[in-house]
Amino acid sequence: MTLPLVNLDDHTYADLVAEARSRIPIEYPEWTDHNPSDTGIILIELLAWLTEMSLYRVNQLPDKNYQTFLSLLTGSDKLTQAESADLQSQIQQTILELRKRYRAVTTTDFEQLVLEDWQKTPVNQILPLIYDFDKLDVQSKGEIENIITTATVKEISSDILEKLKEYIKIKKEHIYINQNIAHLTGNLTADSLLEVFGKGSPIKRVKSWKEDSSPNIKLLIIPDSPDEEQPYPSEALRTVLWAYLDQRRLLTARHHVVAPTYVKVTIFAMLSLIDGANAATVKAKAVEEVKKFFHPLSSGNYWSGKGYPFNHNIYISELYTLLSNLPGVNYVEDISLLALTDLETTPPKQLTLPVNQPEVNKIKVENTDGFSRGFIIKIGSENSQRGYYKIVDINQVENQLILDRSLGKKFLQGTTVVCQLNNKRELRNPDNSLFGINLNPNELVTVEIDSNNFFIKERLGYG
């Protein structure tokens, strides 16, 4: 829909004549004959007609004006003769160019520039050329950055291509040389680079946010690496992307391209199965679904397949829903959630009595100072998920801890026991029960879990 043009003067011929005739009694009271045959009236009508013609021209823009405006918008000093002849086509093309996103003002602008425009740039296409950027020395990094960041969005100039070819010769130990590069000797173009070095470094997800009362804008990017548990952007990608956005930010803005921080968590769950369900199959399925749930890219049926959301805390209630819907699960009796990142524990204590029967769920320690109901403890120093248990009750008189399940193995007297302290990430209810883990805007989740994290509730027999 085109914008309506402003009418600079909307007086008509009739308006002009009527206005002039209304002034006669004021200016010339002796003039009493206002008939069309009067010479004065004829002159008024003639001048009104000429004035109307002039007003019509005021509202018209000649082609020369359009050419001047187009030159200002396109940055060219003067349109060529061919461009001037096809003026309407040039106007349409210029308007289309103006509608293309270039300047980043809001955080949404930054995200769209990265996800859409950046993927098509020659800079991104050249980036795979440098497969070992992180190992380059400082001088070499500066050289290659100057080469690839000066490439324009539309094309790669011949001088940049020459520099790239020279760089390939000099720094070839750090450049991925495709065996088919021989045929590119004197004809190295953007298309041939793309053909040889692949489709660039696609970015799958990006999240930007602005810090309060600060001009700093942070962009968290995740490369398209769905097979990796922790997709991580390379230094080369972050460096060149920063340079690309630096040309498009506002003068007062400061942007930072950052990589995600992965918070390690683990969960333990007590499952009650329906009759006939295979415990091993259910456990394997639980591990698979939990990993999908937290994966930053390949989340399957969760989060619309787009990966675990940015800045979304971990809630035990969501895990209850996930596990309860698994085939073969009757209900979920209990879930324990533990953040392994920033984990702090009490000083080690020791078992004062050995555990000779694996089916017991009680242990006796030196003292219960620092232990609380609902907290997670670890028995023994081995790196095993089975070593974690939740305290459901404490007998302070006998220094005894009652756990959420049987120990499953024997422990010697003197085995160390540590209790997780209140982690700054934990979200707890007023009764001190844990309901979630807090995540910062730049953090995602990596879950350390195997089938040993899931326990099957024993079904009671009858008579």
GROMACS .gro file of C-alpha atoms in nm:
model
  463
    1MET     CA    1   0.000   0.000   0.000
    2THR     CA    2   0.151   0.333  -0.109
    3LEU     CA    3   0.155   0.634   0.120
    4PRO     CA    4  -0.085   0.916   0.015
    5LEU     CA    5   0.090   1.228  -0.116
    6VAL     CA    6   0.028   1.550   0.073
    7ASN     CA    7  -0.171   1.814  -0.120
    8LEU     CA    8   0.037   2.129  -0.082
    9ASP     CA    9  -0.252   2.361  -0.180
   10ASP     CA   10  -0.608   2.236  -0.234
   11HIS     CA   11  -0.767   2.563  -0.358
   12THR     CA   12  -0.987   2.507  -0.667
   13TYR     CA   13  -1.080   2.753  -0.943
   14ALA     CA   14  -1.420   2.816  -0.779
   15ASP     CA   15  -1.254   2.877  -0.440
   16LEU     CA   16  -1.018   3.133  -0.588
   17VAL     CA   17  -1.294   3.320  -0.773
   18ALA     CA   18  -1.523   3.322  -0.468
   19GLU     CA   19  -1.243   3.446  -0.241
   20ALA     CA   20  -1.149   3.727  -0.480
   21ARG     CA   21  -1.513   3.840  -0.522
   22SER     CA   22  -1.560   3.844  -0.143
   23ARG     CA   23  -1.279   4.098  -0.115
   24ILE     CA   24  -1.437   4.350  -0.361
   25PRO     CA   25  -1.669   4.523  -0.108
   26ILE     CA   26  -1.376   4.569   0.129
   27GLU     CA   27  -1.114   4.686  -0.120
   28TYR     CA   28  -1.337   4.873  -0.374
   29PRO     CA   29  -1.682   4.958  -0.233
   30GLU     CA   30  -1.767   5.156  -0.544
   31TRP     CA   31  -1.747   4.838  -0.756
   32THR     CA   32  -2.105   4.718  -0.758
   33ASP     CA   33  -2.136   4.531  -1.089
   34HIS     CA   34  -2.032   4.171  -1.018
   35ASN     CA   35  -2.189   4.014  -1.326
   36PRO     CA   36  -1.978   3.776  -1.544
   37SER     CA   37  -1.991   4.037  -1.822
   38ASP     CA   38  -1.802   4.288  -1.610
   39THR     CA   39  -1.441   4.340  -1.720
   40GLY     CA   40  -1.311   4.315  -1.365
   41ILE     CA   41  -1.489   3.986  -1.307
   42ILE     CA   42  -1.343   3.856  -1.633
   43LEU     CA   43  -0.993   3.945  -1.511
   44ILE     CA   44  -1.059   3.774  -1.174
   45GLU     CA   45  -1.170   3.456  -1.348
   46LEU     CA   46  -0.867   3.467  -1.580
   47LEU     CA   47  -0.623   3.508  -1.290
   48ALA     CA   48  -0.799   3.231  -1.093
   49TRP     CA   49  -0.756   2.998  -1.388
   50LEU     CA   50  -0.383   3.083  -1.415
   51THR     CA   51  -0.340   3.039  -1.038
   52GLU     CA   52  -0.508   2.698  -1.048
   53MET     CA   53  -0.259   2.590  -1.314
   54SER     CA   54   0.030   2.702  -1.094
   55LEU     CA   55  -0.111   2.517  -0.791
   56TYR     CA   56  -0.138   2.201  -0.998
   57ARG     CA   57   0.231   2.225  -1.080
   58VAL     CA   58   0.317   2.273  -0.712
   59ASN     CA   59   0.184   1.924  -0.637
   60GLN     CA   60   0.382   1.759  -0.914
   61LEU     CA   61   0.739   1.622  -0.887
   62PRO     CA   62   0.934   1.630  -1.213
   63ASP     CA   63   1.159   1.339  -1.310
   64LYS     CA   64   1.466   1.545  -1.228
   65ASN     CA   65   1.356   1.564  -0.864
   66TYR     CA   66   1.305   1.185  -0.853
   67GLN     CA   67   1.652   1.135  -0.999
   68THR     CA   68   1.803   1.362  -0.734
   69PHE     CA   69   1.624   1.181  -0.451
   70LEU     CA   70   1.730   0.841  -0.588
   71SER     CA   71   2.092   0.957  -0.604
   72LEU     CA   72   2.075   1.053  -0.236
   73LEU     CA   73   1.928   0.715  -0.138
   74THR     CA   74   2.160   0.500  -0.348
   75GLY     CA   75   2.473   0.699  -0.274
   76SER     CA   76   2.556   0.750  -0.642
   77ASP     CA   77   2.635   1.098  -0.770
   78LYS     CA   78   2.427   1.073  -1.084
   79LEU     CA   79   2.203   0.821  -1.254
   80THR     CA   80   2.314   0.688  -1.589
   81GLN     CA   81   2.115   0.766  -1.901
   82ALA     CA   82   1.973   0.412  -1.908
   83GLU     CA   83   1.870   0.435  -1.542
   84SER     CA   84   1.705   0.772  -1.599
   85ALA     CA   85   1.505   0.629  -1.889
   86ASP     CA   86   1.365   0.352  -1.673
   87LEU     CA   87   1.290   0.571  -1.373
   88GLN     CA   88   0.997   0.371  -1.230
   89SER     CA   89   1.204   0.051  -1.230
   90GLN     CA   90   1.483   0.231  -1.044
   91ILE     CA   91   1.235   0.360  -0.786
   92GLN     CA   92   1.098   0.012  -0.724
   93GLN     CA   93   1.448  -0.136  -0.693
   94THR     CA   94   1.559   0.135  -0.452
   95ILE     CA   95   1.252   0.085  -0.230
   96LEU     CA   96   1.318  -0.289  -0.219
   97GLU     CA   97   1.679  -0.226  -0.117
   98LEU     CA   98   1.568   0.012   0.156
   99ARG     CA   99   1.336  -0.253   0.299
  100LYS     CA  100   1.624  -0.495   0.344
  101ARG     CA  101   1.747  -0.517   0.701
  102TYR     CA  102   2.088  -0.363   0.757
  103ARG     CA  103   2.102  -0.160   1.076
  104ALA     CA  104   2.061  -0.334   1.413
  105VAL     CA  105   1.869  -0.123   1.664
  106THR     CA  106   1.681  -0.369   1.884
  107THR     CA  107   1.784  -0.711   2.011
  108THR     CA  108   1.541  -0.861   1.760
  109ASP     CA  109   1.730  -0.686   1.480
  110PHE     CA  110   2.056  -0.846   1.595
  111GLU     CA  111   1.897  -1.191   1.605
  112GLN     CA  112   1.745  -1.161   1.259
  113LEU     CA  113   2.070  -1.029   1.112
  114VAL     CA  114   2.255  -1.332   1.248
  115LEU     CA  115   1.998  -1.597   1.155
  116GLU     CA  116   1.905  -1.465   0.811
  117ASP     CA  117   2.144  -1.211   0.660
  118TRP     CA  118   2.471  -1.341   0.803
  119GLN     CA  119   2.419  -1.689   0.663
  120LYS     CA  120   2.427  -1.551   0.306
  121THR     CA  121   2.740  -1.337   0.335
  122PRO     CA  122   3.069  -1.419   0.161
  123VAL     CA  123   3.239  -1.371   0.499
  124ASN     CA  124   3.048  -1.667   0.635
  125GLN     CA  125   3.123  -1.868   0.322
  126ILE     CA  126   3.497  -1.804   0.351
  127LEU     CA  127   3.507  -1.885   0.723
  128PRO     CA  128   3.543  -2.265   0.681
  129LEU     CA  129   3.870  -2.190   0.500
  130ILE     CA  130   4.027  -2.138   0.840
  131TYR     CA  131   3.975  -2.470   1.010
  132ASP     CA  132   4.230  -2.413   1.287
  133PHE     CA  133   4.183  -2.045   1.371
  134ASP     CA  134   4.224  -2.094   1.745
  135LYS     CA  135   4.580  -2.219   1.700
  136LEU     CA  136   4.697  -1.922   1.495
  137ASP     CA  137   4.933  -1.671   1.654
  138VAL     CA  138   4.809  -1.319   1.728
  139GLN     CA  139   4.964  -1.166   1.416
  140SER     CA  140   4.816  -1.432   1.187
  141LYS     CA  141   4.473  -1.387   1.345
  142GLY     CA  142   4.490  -1.017   1.276
  143GLU     CA  143   4.592  -1.075   0.915
  144ILE     CA  144   4.314  -1.318   0.836
  145GLU     CA  145   4.053  -1.107   1.018
  146ASN     CA  146   4.148  -0.803   0.811
  147ILE     CA  147   4.112  -1.010   0.494
  148ILE     CA  148   3.777  -1.169   0.555
  149THR     CA  149   3.602  -0.890   0.745
  150THR     CA  150   3.658  -0.641   0.464
  151ALA     CA  151   3.454  -0.852   0.223
  152THR     CA  152   3.132  -0.675   0.134
  153VAL     CA  153   2.791  -0.830   0.162
  154LYS     CA  154   2.733  -0.827  -0.214
  155GLU     CA  155   3.062  -0.955  -0.347
  156ILE     CA  156   3.421  -1.040  -0.271
  157SER     CA  157   3.650  -0.793  -0.441
  158SER     CA  158   3.940  -0.911  -0.652
  159ASP     CA  159   4.205  -0.769  -0.416
  160ILE     CA  160   4.061  -0.967  -0.124
  161LEU     CA  161   4.068  -1.282  -0.335
  162GLU     CA  162   4.432  -1.218  -0.420
  163LYS     CA  163   4.514  -1.174  -0.052
  164LEU     CA  164   4.335  -1.499   0.026
  165LYS     CA  165   4.534  -1.685  -0.239
  166GLU     CA  166   4.858  -1.544  -0.102
  167TYR     CA  167   4.751  -1.631   0.251
  168ILE     CA  168   4.680  -1.987   0.142
  169LYS     CA  169   5.036  -2.013   0.009
  170ILE     CA  170   5.202  -1.860   0.316
  171LYS     CA  171   4.989  -2.006   0.598
  172LYS     CA  172   4.884  -2.329   0.436
  173GLU     CA  173   4.964  -2.531   0.748
  174HIS     CA  174   4.663  -2.363   0.910
  175ILE     CA  175   4.435  -2.366   0.606
  176TYR     CA  176   4.214  -2.648   0.495
  177ILE     CA  177   4.332  -2.715   0.139
  178ASN     CA  178   4.078  -2.914  -0.056
  179GLN     CA  179   4.226  -3.156  -0.308
  180ASN     CA  180   4.016  -2.991  -0.582
  181ILE     CA  181   4.160  -2.644  -0.525
  182ALA     CA  182   4.406  -2.683  -0.815
  183HIS     CA  183   4.148  -2.577  -1.074
  184LEU     CA  184   4.094  -2.245  -0.896
  185THR     CA  185   4.439  -2.107  -0.988
  186GLY     CA  186   4.349  -1.778  -1.152
  187ASN     CA  187   3.971  -1.775  -1.119
  188LEU     CA  188   3.895  -1.765  -0.748
  189THR     CA  189   3.544  -1.632  -0.695
  190ALA     CA  190   3.284  -1.635  -0.420
  191ASP     CA  191   3.100  -1.918  -0.595
  192SER     CA  192   3.412  -2.129  -0.636
  193LEU     CA  193   3.507  -2.074  -0.273
  194LEU     CA  194   3.163  -2.190  -0.169
  195GLU     CA  195   3.194  -2.491  -0.398
  196VAL     CA  196   3.527  -2.596  -0.249
  197PHE     CA  197   3.487  -2.510   0.116
  198GLY     CA  198   3.124  -2.597   0.175
  199LYS     CA  199   2.822  -2.399   0.287
  200GLY     CA  200   2.980  -2.181   0.550
  201SER     CA  201   2.921  -2.193   0.924
  202PRO     CA  202   2.545  -2.195   0.976
  203ILE     CA  203   2.413  -2.069   1.309
  204LYS     CA  204   2.109  -2.257   1.431
  205ARG     CA  205   2.004  -2.051   1.732
  206VAL     CA  206   2.076  -1.707   1.869
  207LYS     CA  207   1.961  -1.524   2.180
  208SER     CA  208   2.030  -1.157   2.244
  209TRP     CA  209   1.959  -0.945   2.547
  210LYS     CA  210   2.049  -0.602   2.677
  211GLU     CA  211   2.190  -0.552   3.021
  212ASP     CA  212   1.996  -0.313   3.243
  213SER     CA  213   2.092   0.056   3.210
  214SER     CA  214   2.383  -0.039   2.989
  215PRO     CA  215   2.457  -0.007   2.616
  216ASN     CA  216   2.596  -0.362   2.613
  217ILE     CA  217   2.410  -0.614   2.398
  218LYS     CA  218   2.506  -0.979   2.429
  219LEU     CA  219   2.444  -1.234   2.155
  220LEU     CA  220   2.462  -1.602   2.243
  221ILE     CA  221   2.503  -1.820   1.937
  222ILE     CA  222   2.482  -2.196   1.882
  223PRO     CA  223   2.620  -2.349   1.560
  224ASP     CA  224   2.422  -2.608   1.368
  225SER     CA  225   2.582  -2.919   1.522
  226PRO     CA  226   2.288  -3.136   1.629
  227ASP     CA  227   2.504  -3.446   1.684
  228GLU     CA  228   2.706  -3.276   1.959
  229GLU     CA  229   2.577  -3.280   2.315
  230GLN     CA  230   2.728  -2.936   2.375
  231PRO     CA  231   2.737  -2.738   2.046
  232TYR     CA  232   2.997  -2.466   2.083
  233PRO     CA  233   3.085  -2.184   1.838
  234SER     CA  234   3.450  -2.152   1.739
  235GLU     CA  235   3.658  -1.846   1.815
  236ALA     CA  236   3.681  -1.775   1.442
  237LEU     CA  237   3.302  -1.771   1.404
  238ARG     CA  238   3.253  -1.540   1.702
  239THR     CA  239   3.531  -1.305   1.591
  240VAL     CA  240   3.411  -1.264   1.234
  241LEU     CA  241   3.045  -1.240   1.334
  242TRP     CA  242   3.134  -0.962   1.580
  243ALA     CA  243   3.307  -0.771   1.297
  244TYR     CA  244   3.005  -0.821   1.071
  245LEU     CA  245   2.767  -0.678   1.333
  246ASP     CA  246   3.005  -0.398   1.426
  247GLN     CA  247   2.928  -0.229   1.093
  248ARG     CA  248   2.555  -0.243   1.165
  249ARG     CA  249   2.522  -0.144   1.530
  250LEU     CA  250   2.428   0.199   1.656
  251LEU     CA  251   2.716   0.425   1.751
  252THR     CA  252   2.632   0.411   2.122
  253ALA     CA  253   2.577   0.034   2.135
  254ARG     CA  254   2.836  -0.223   2.240
  255HIS     CA  255   2.782  -0.582   2.133
  256HIS     CA  256   2.944  -0.904   2.251
  257VAL     CA  257   2.919  -1.241   2.075
  258VAL     CA  258   2.939  -1.511   2.340
  259ALA     CA  259   2.924  -1.888   2.361
  260PRO     CA  260   2.681  -2.074   2.586
  261THR     CA  261   2.782  -2.196   2.930
  262TYR     CA  262   2.659  -2.548   2.994
  263VAL     CA  263   2.540  -2.625   3.345
  264LYS     CA  264   2.586  -2.988   3.441
  265VAL     CA  265   2.290  -3.147   3.614
  266THR     CA  266   2.186  -3.496   3.705
  267ILE     CA  267   1.851  -3.639   3.813
  268PHE     CA  268   1.741  -3.947   4.003
  269ALA     CA  269   1.390  -4.086   3.986
  270MET     CA  270   1.192  -4.363   4.151
  271LEU     CA  271   0.953  -4.512   3.895
  272SER     CA  272   0.657  -4.741   3.946
  273LEU     CA  273   0.594  -4.955   3.639
  274ILE     CA  274   0.274  -5.106   3.503
  275ASP     CA  275   0.237  -5.484   3.500
  276GLY     CA  276   0.449  -5.651   3.232
  277ALA     CA  277   0.675  -5.351   3.166
  278ASN     CA  278   1.041  -5.428   3.107
  279ALA     CA  279   1.252  -5.231   3.356
  280ALA     CA  280   1.563  -5.215   3.135
  281THR     CA  281   1.359  -5.086   2.839
  282VAL     CA  282   1.188  -4.820   3.050
  283LYS     CA  283   1.520  -4.704   3.196
  284ALA     CA  284   1.680  -4.678   2.851
  285LYS     CA  285   1.381  -4.483   2.722
  286ALA     CA  286   1.393  -4.250   3.023
  287VAL     CA  287   1.761  -4.171   2.959
  288GLU     CA  288   1.690  -4.104   2.590
  289GLU     CA  289   1.393  -3.874   2.655
  290VAL     CA  290   1.563  -3.675   2.931
  291LYS     CA  291   1.863  -3.611   2.705
  292LYS     CA  292   1.632  -3.498   2.426
  293PHE     CA  293   1.443  -3.272   2.666
  294PHE     CA  294   1.758  -3.081   2.759
  295HIS     CA  295   1.939  -3.086   2.423
  296PRO     CA  296   1.999  -2.732   2.288
  297LEU     CA  297   1.919  -2.829   1.926
  298SER     CA  298   1.769  -3.177   1.878
  299SER     CA  299   1.488  -3.181   2.132
  300GLY     CA  300   1.257  -3.415   1.939
  301ASN     CA  301   0.894  -3.367   2.044
  302TYR     CA  302   0.989  -3.123   2.319
  303TRP     CA  303   1.001  -2.743   2.274
  304SER     CA  304   0.870  -2.781   1.916
  305GLY     CA  305   1.197  -2.950   1.822
  306LYS     CA  306   1.388  -2.621   1.857
  307GLY     CA  307   1.598  -2.715   2.159
  308TYR     CA  308   1.582  -2.634   2.528
  309PRO     CA  309   1.474  -2.269   2.568
  310PHE     CA  310   1.716  -1.996   2.663
  311ASN     CA  311   1.676  -1.850   3.011
  312HIS     CA  312   1.434  -2.126   3.113
  313ASN     CA  313   1.487  -2.264   3.461
  314ILE     CA  314   1.480  -2.638   3.525
  315TYR     CA  315   1.162  -2.740   3.706
  316ILE     CA  316   1.106  -3.076   3.872
  317SER     CA  317   0.736  -3.057   3.780
  318GLU     CA  318   0.828  -3.071   3.408
  319LEU     CA  319   1.040  -3.380   3.471
  320TYR     CA  320   0.749  -3.544   3.653
  321THR     CA  321   0.533  -3.485   3.346
  322LEU     CA  322   0.801  -3.618   3.110
  323LEU     CA  323   0.868  -3.939   3.302
  324SER     CA  324   0.500  -4.005   3.382
  325ASN     CA  325   0.419  -4.010   3.009
  326LEU     CA  326   0.681  -4.274   2.925
  327PRO     CA  327   0.549  -4.611   2.801
  328GLY     CA  328   0.547  -4.863   3.085
  329VAL     CA  329   0.547  -4.607   3.368
  330ASN     CA  330   0.255  -4.622   3.608
  331TYR     CA  331   0.357  -4.319   3.813
  332VAL     CA  332   0.669  -4.136   3.934
  333GLU     CA  333   0.712  -4.159   4.308
  334ASP     CA  334   1.004  -3.921   4.355
  335ILE     CA  335   1.257  -3.714   4.162
  336SER     CA  336   1.584  -3.570   4.290
  337LEU     CA  337   1.756  -3.293   4.096
  338LEU     CA  338   2.121  -3.199   4.147
  339ALA     CA  339   2.324  -2.922   3.984
  340LEU     CA  340   2.682  -3.045   3.949
  341THR     CA  341   2.808  -2.701   3.840
  342ASP     CA  342   2.898  -2.471   4.132
  343LEU     CA  343   2.840  -2.763   4.366
  344GLU     CA  344   2.947  -2.707   4.725
  345THR     CA  345   2.948  -2.975   4.992
  346THR     CA  346   2.995  -3.011   5.364
  347PRO     CA  347   3.331  -3.131   5.500
  348PRO     CA  348   3.356  -3.511   5.456
  349LYS     CA  349   3.220  -3.726   5.735
  350GLN     CA  350   3.270  -4.099   5.783
  351LEU     CA  351   3.044  -4.397   5.836
  352THR     CA  352   3.076  -4.507   6.196
  353LEU     CA  353   2.921  -4.847   6.118
  354PRO     CA  354   2.969  -5.061   5.807
  355VAL     CA  355   2.676  -5.140   5.578
  356ASN     CA  356   2.666  -5.516   5.535
  357GLN     CA  357   2.320  -5.545   5.381
  358PRO     CA  358   2.264  -5.364   5.047
  359GLU     CA  359   1.886  -5.351   5.094
  360VAL     CA  360   1.898  -5.117   5.397
  361ASN     CA  361   1.829  -4.745   5.355
  362LYS     CA  362   1.995  -4.614   5.671
  363ILE     CA  363   2.350  -4.508   5.747
  364LYS     CA  364   2.519  -4.388   6.065
  365VAL     CA  365   2.772  -4.103   6.055
  366GLU     CA  366   2.995  -3.921   6.303
  367ASN     CA  367   2.741  -3.641   6.343
  368THR     CA  368   2.457  -3.490   6.143
  369ASP     CA  369   2.578  -3.130   6.147
  370GLY     CA  370   2.515  -2.968   5.809
  371PHE     CA  371   2.272  -3.239   5.692
  372SER     CA  372   1.908  -3.150   5.624
  373ARG     CA  373   1.599  -3.329   5.501
  374GLY     CA  374   1.554  -3.317   5.124
  375PHE     CA  375   1.926  -3.263   5.061
  376ILE     CA  376   2.143  -3.486   4.842
  377ILE     CA  377   2.438  -3.677   4.984
  378LYS     CA  378   2.712  -3.875   4.816
  379ILE     CA  379   2.856  -4.189   4.973
  380GLY     CA  380   3.206  -4.289   4.870
  381SER     CA  381   3.450  -4.114   4.640
  382GLU     CA  382   3.396  -4.317   4.324
  383ASN     CA  383   3.262  -4.128   4.023
  384SER     CA  384   2.931  -4.310   4.000
  385GLN     CA  385   2.576  -4.182   3.968
  386ARG     CA  386   2.462  -4.454   4.208
  387GLY     CA  387   2.653  -4.286   4.490
  388TYR     CA  388   2.392  -4.009   4.528
  389TYR     CA  389   2.099  -4.041   4.769
  390LYS     CA  390   1.836  -3.805   4.912
  391ILE     CA  391   1.781  -3.762   5.285
  392VAL     CA  392   1.416  -3.821   5.378
  393ASP     CA  393   1.463  -3.810   5.756
  394ILE     CA  394   1.731  -3.761   6.023
  395ASN     CA  395   1.764  -3.932   6.362
  396GLN     CA  396   1.983  -3.683   6.542
  397VAL     CA  397   1.996  -3.889   6.862
  398GLU     CA  398   2.166  -4.181   6.687
  399ASN     CA  399   2.335  -3.969   6.414
  400GLN     CA  400   2.146  -4.170   6.159
  401LEU     CA  401   2.038  -4.065   5.807
  402ILE     CA  402   1.730  -4.227   5.649
  403LEU     CA  403   1.757  -4.227   5.270
  404ASP     CA  404   1.504  -4.234   4.988
  405ARG     CA  405   1.600  -4.586   4.874
  406SER     CA  406   1.810  -4.884   4.962
  407LEU     CA  407   2.184  -4.843   4.926
  408GLY     CA  408   2.216  -5.122   4.671
  409LYS     CA  409   2.569  -5.213   4.782
  410LYS     CA  410   2.785  -5.264   5.088
  411PHE     CA  411   2.997  -4.989   5.241
  412LEU     CA  412   3.292  -5.020   5.477
  413GLN     CA  413   3.325  -4.836   5.804
  414GLY     CA  414   3.508  -4.508   5.740
  415THR     CA  415   3.356  -4.451   5.396
  416THR     CA  416   3.323  -4.075   5.336
  417VAL     CA  417   2.983  -3.906   5.319
  418VAL     CA  418   2.934  -3.548   5.197
  419CYS     CA  419   2.613  -3.345   5.180
  420GLN     CA  420   2.530  -3.091   4.911
  421LEU     CA  421   2.499  -2.744   5.059
  422ASN     CA  422   2.239  -2.491   4.952
  423ASN     CA  423   2.349  -2.431   4.595
  424LYS     CA  424   2.299  -2.073   4.475
  425ARG     CA  425   2.122  -2.220   4.171
  426GLU     CA  426   1.861  -2.407   4.371
  427LEU     CA  427   1.500  -2.292   4.378
  428ARG     CA  428   1.333  -2.402   4.703
  429ASN     CA  429   0.988  -2.375   4.855
  430PRO     CA  430   0.929  -2.223   5.201
  431ASP     CA  431   0.950  -2.575   5.349
  432ASN     CA  432   1.301  -2.605   5.198
  433SER     CA  433   1.193  -2.859   4.935
  434LEU     CA  434   1.366  -2.822   4.599
  435PHE     CA  435   1.146  -2.742   4.300
  436GLY     CA  436   1.398  -2.629   4.039
  437ILE     CA  437   1.740  -2.506   3.927
  438ASN     CA  438   1.801  -2.146   3.823
  439LEU     CA  439   1.973  -2.072   3.491
  440ASN     CA  440   2.129  -1.745   3.375
  441PRO     CA  441   2.052  -1.599   3.028
  442ASN     CA  442   2.376  -1.737   2.879
  443GLU     CA  443   2.335  -2.087   3.023
  444LEU     CA  444   2.200  -2.412   2.881
  445VAL     CA  445   2.188  -2.763   3.024
  446THR     CA  446   2.399  -3.071   2.979
  447VAL     CA  447   2.264  -3.369   3.168
  448GLU     CA  448   2.485  -3.644   3.305
  449ILE     CA  449   2.263  -3.945   3.329
  450ASP     CA  450   2.250  -4.318   3.262
  451SER     CA  451   2.016  -4.605   3.343
  452ASN     CA  452   2.156  -4.623   3.698
  453ASN     CA  453   1.982  -4.290   3.773
  454PHE     CA  454   1.640  -4.455   3.754
  455PHE     CA  455   1.515  -4.691   4.021
  456ILE     CA  456   1.216  -4.922   4.003
  457LYS     CA  457   0.977  -4.925   4.295
  458GLU     CA  458   0.918  -5.278   4.416
  459ARG     CA  459   0.558  -5.395   4.388
  460LEU     CA  460   0.418  -5.558   4.700
  461GLY     CA  461   0.296  -5.916   4.662
  462TYR     CA  462  -0.022  -6.059   4.810
  463GLY     CA  463  -0.070  -6.346   5.054
   0.00000   0.00000   0.00000
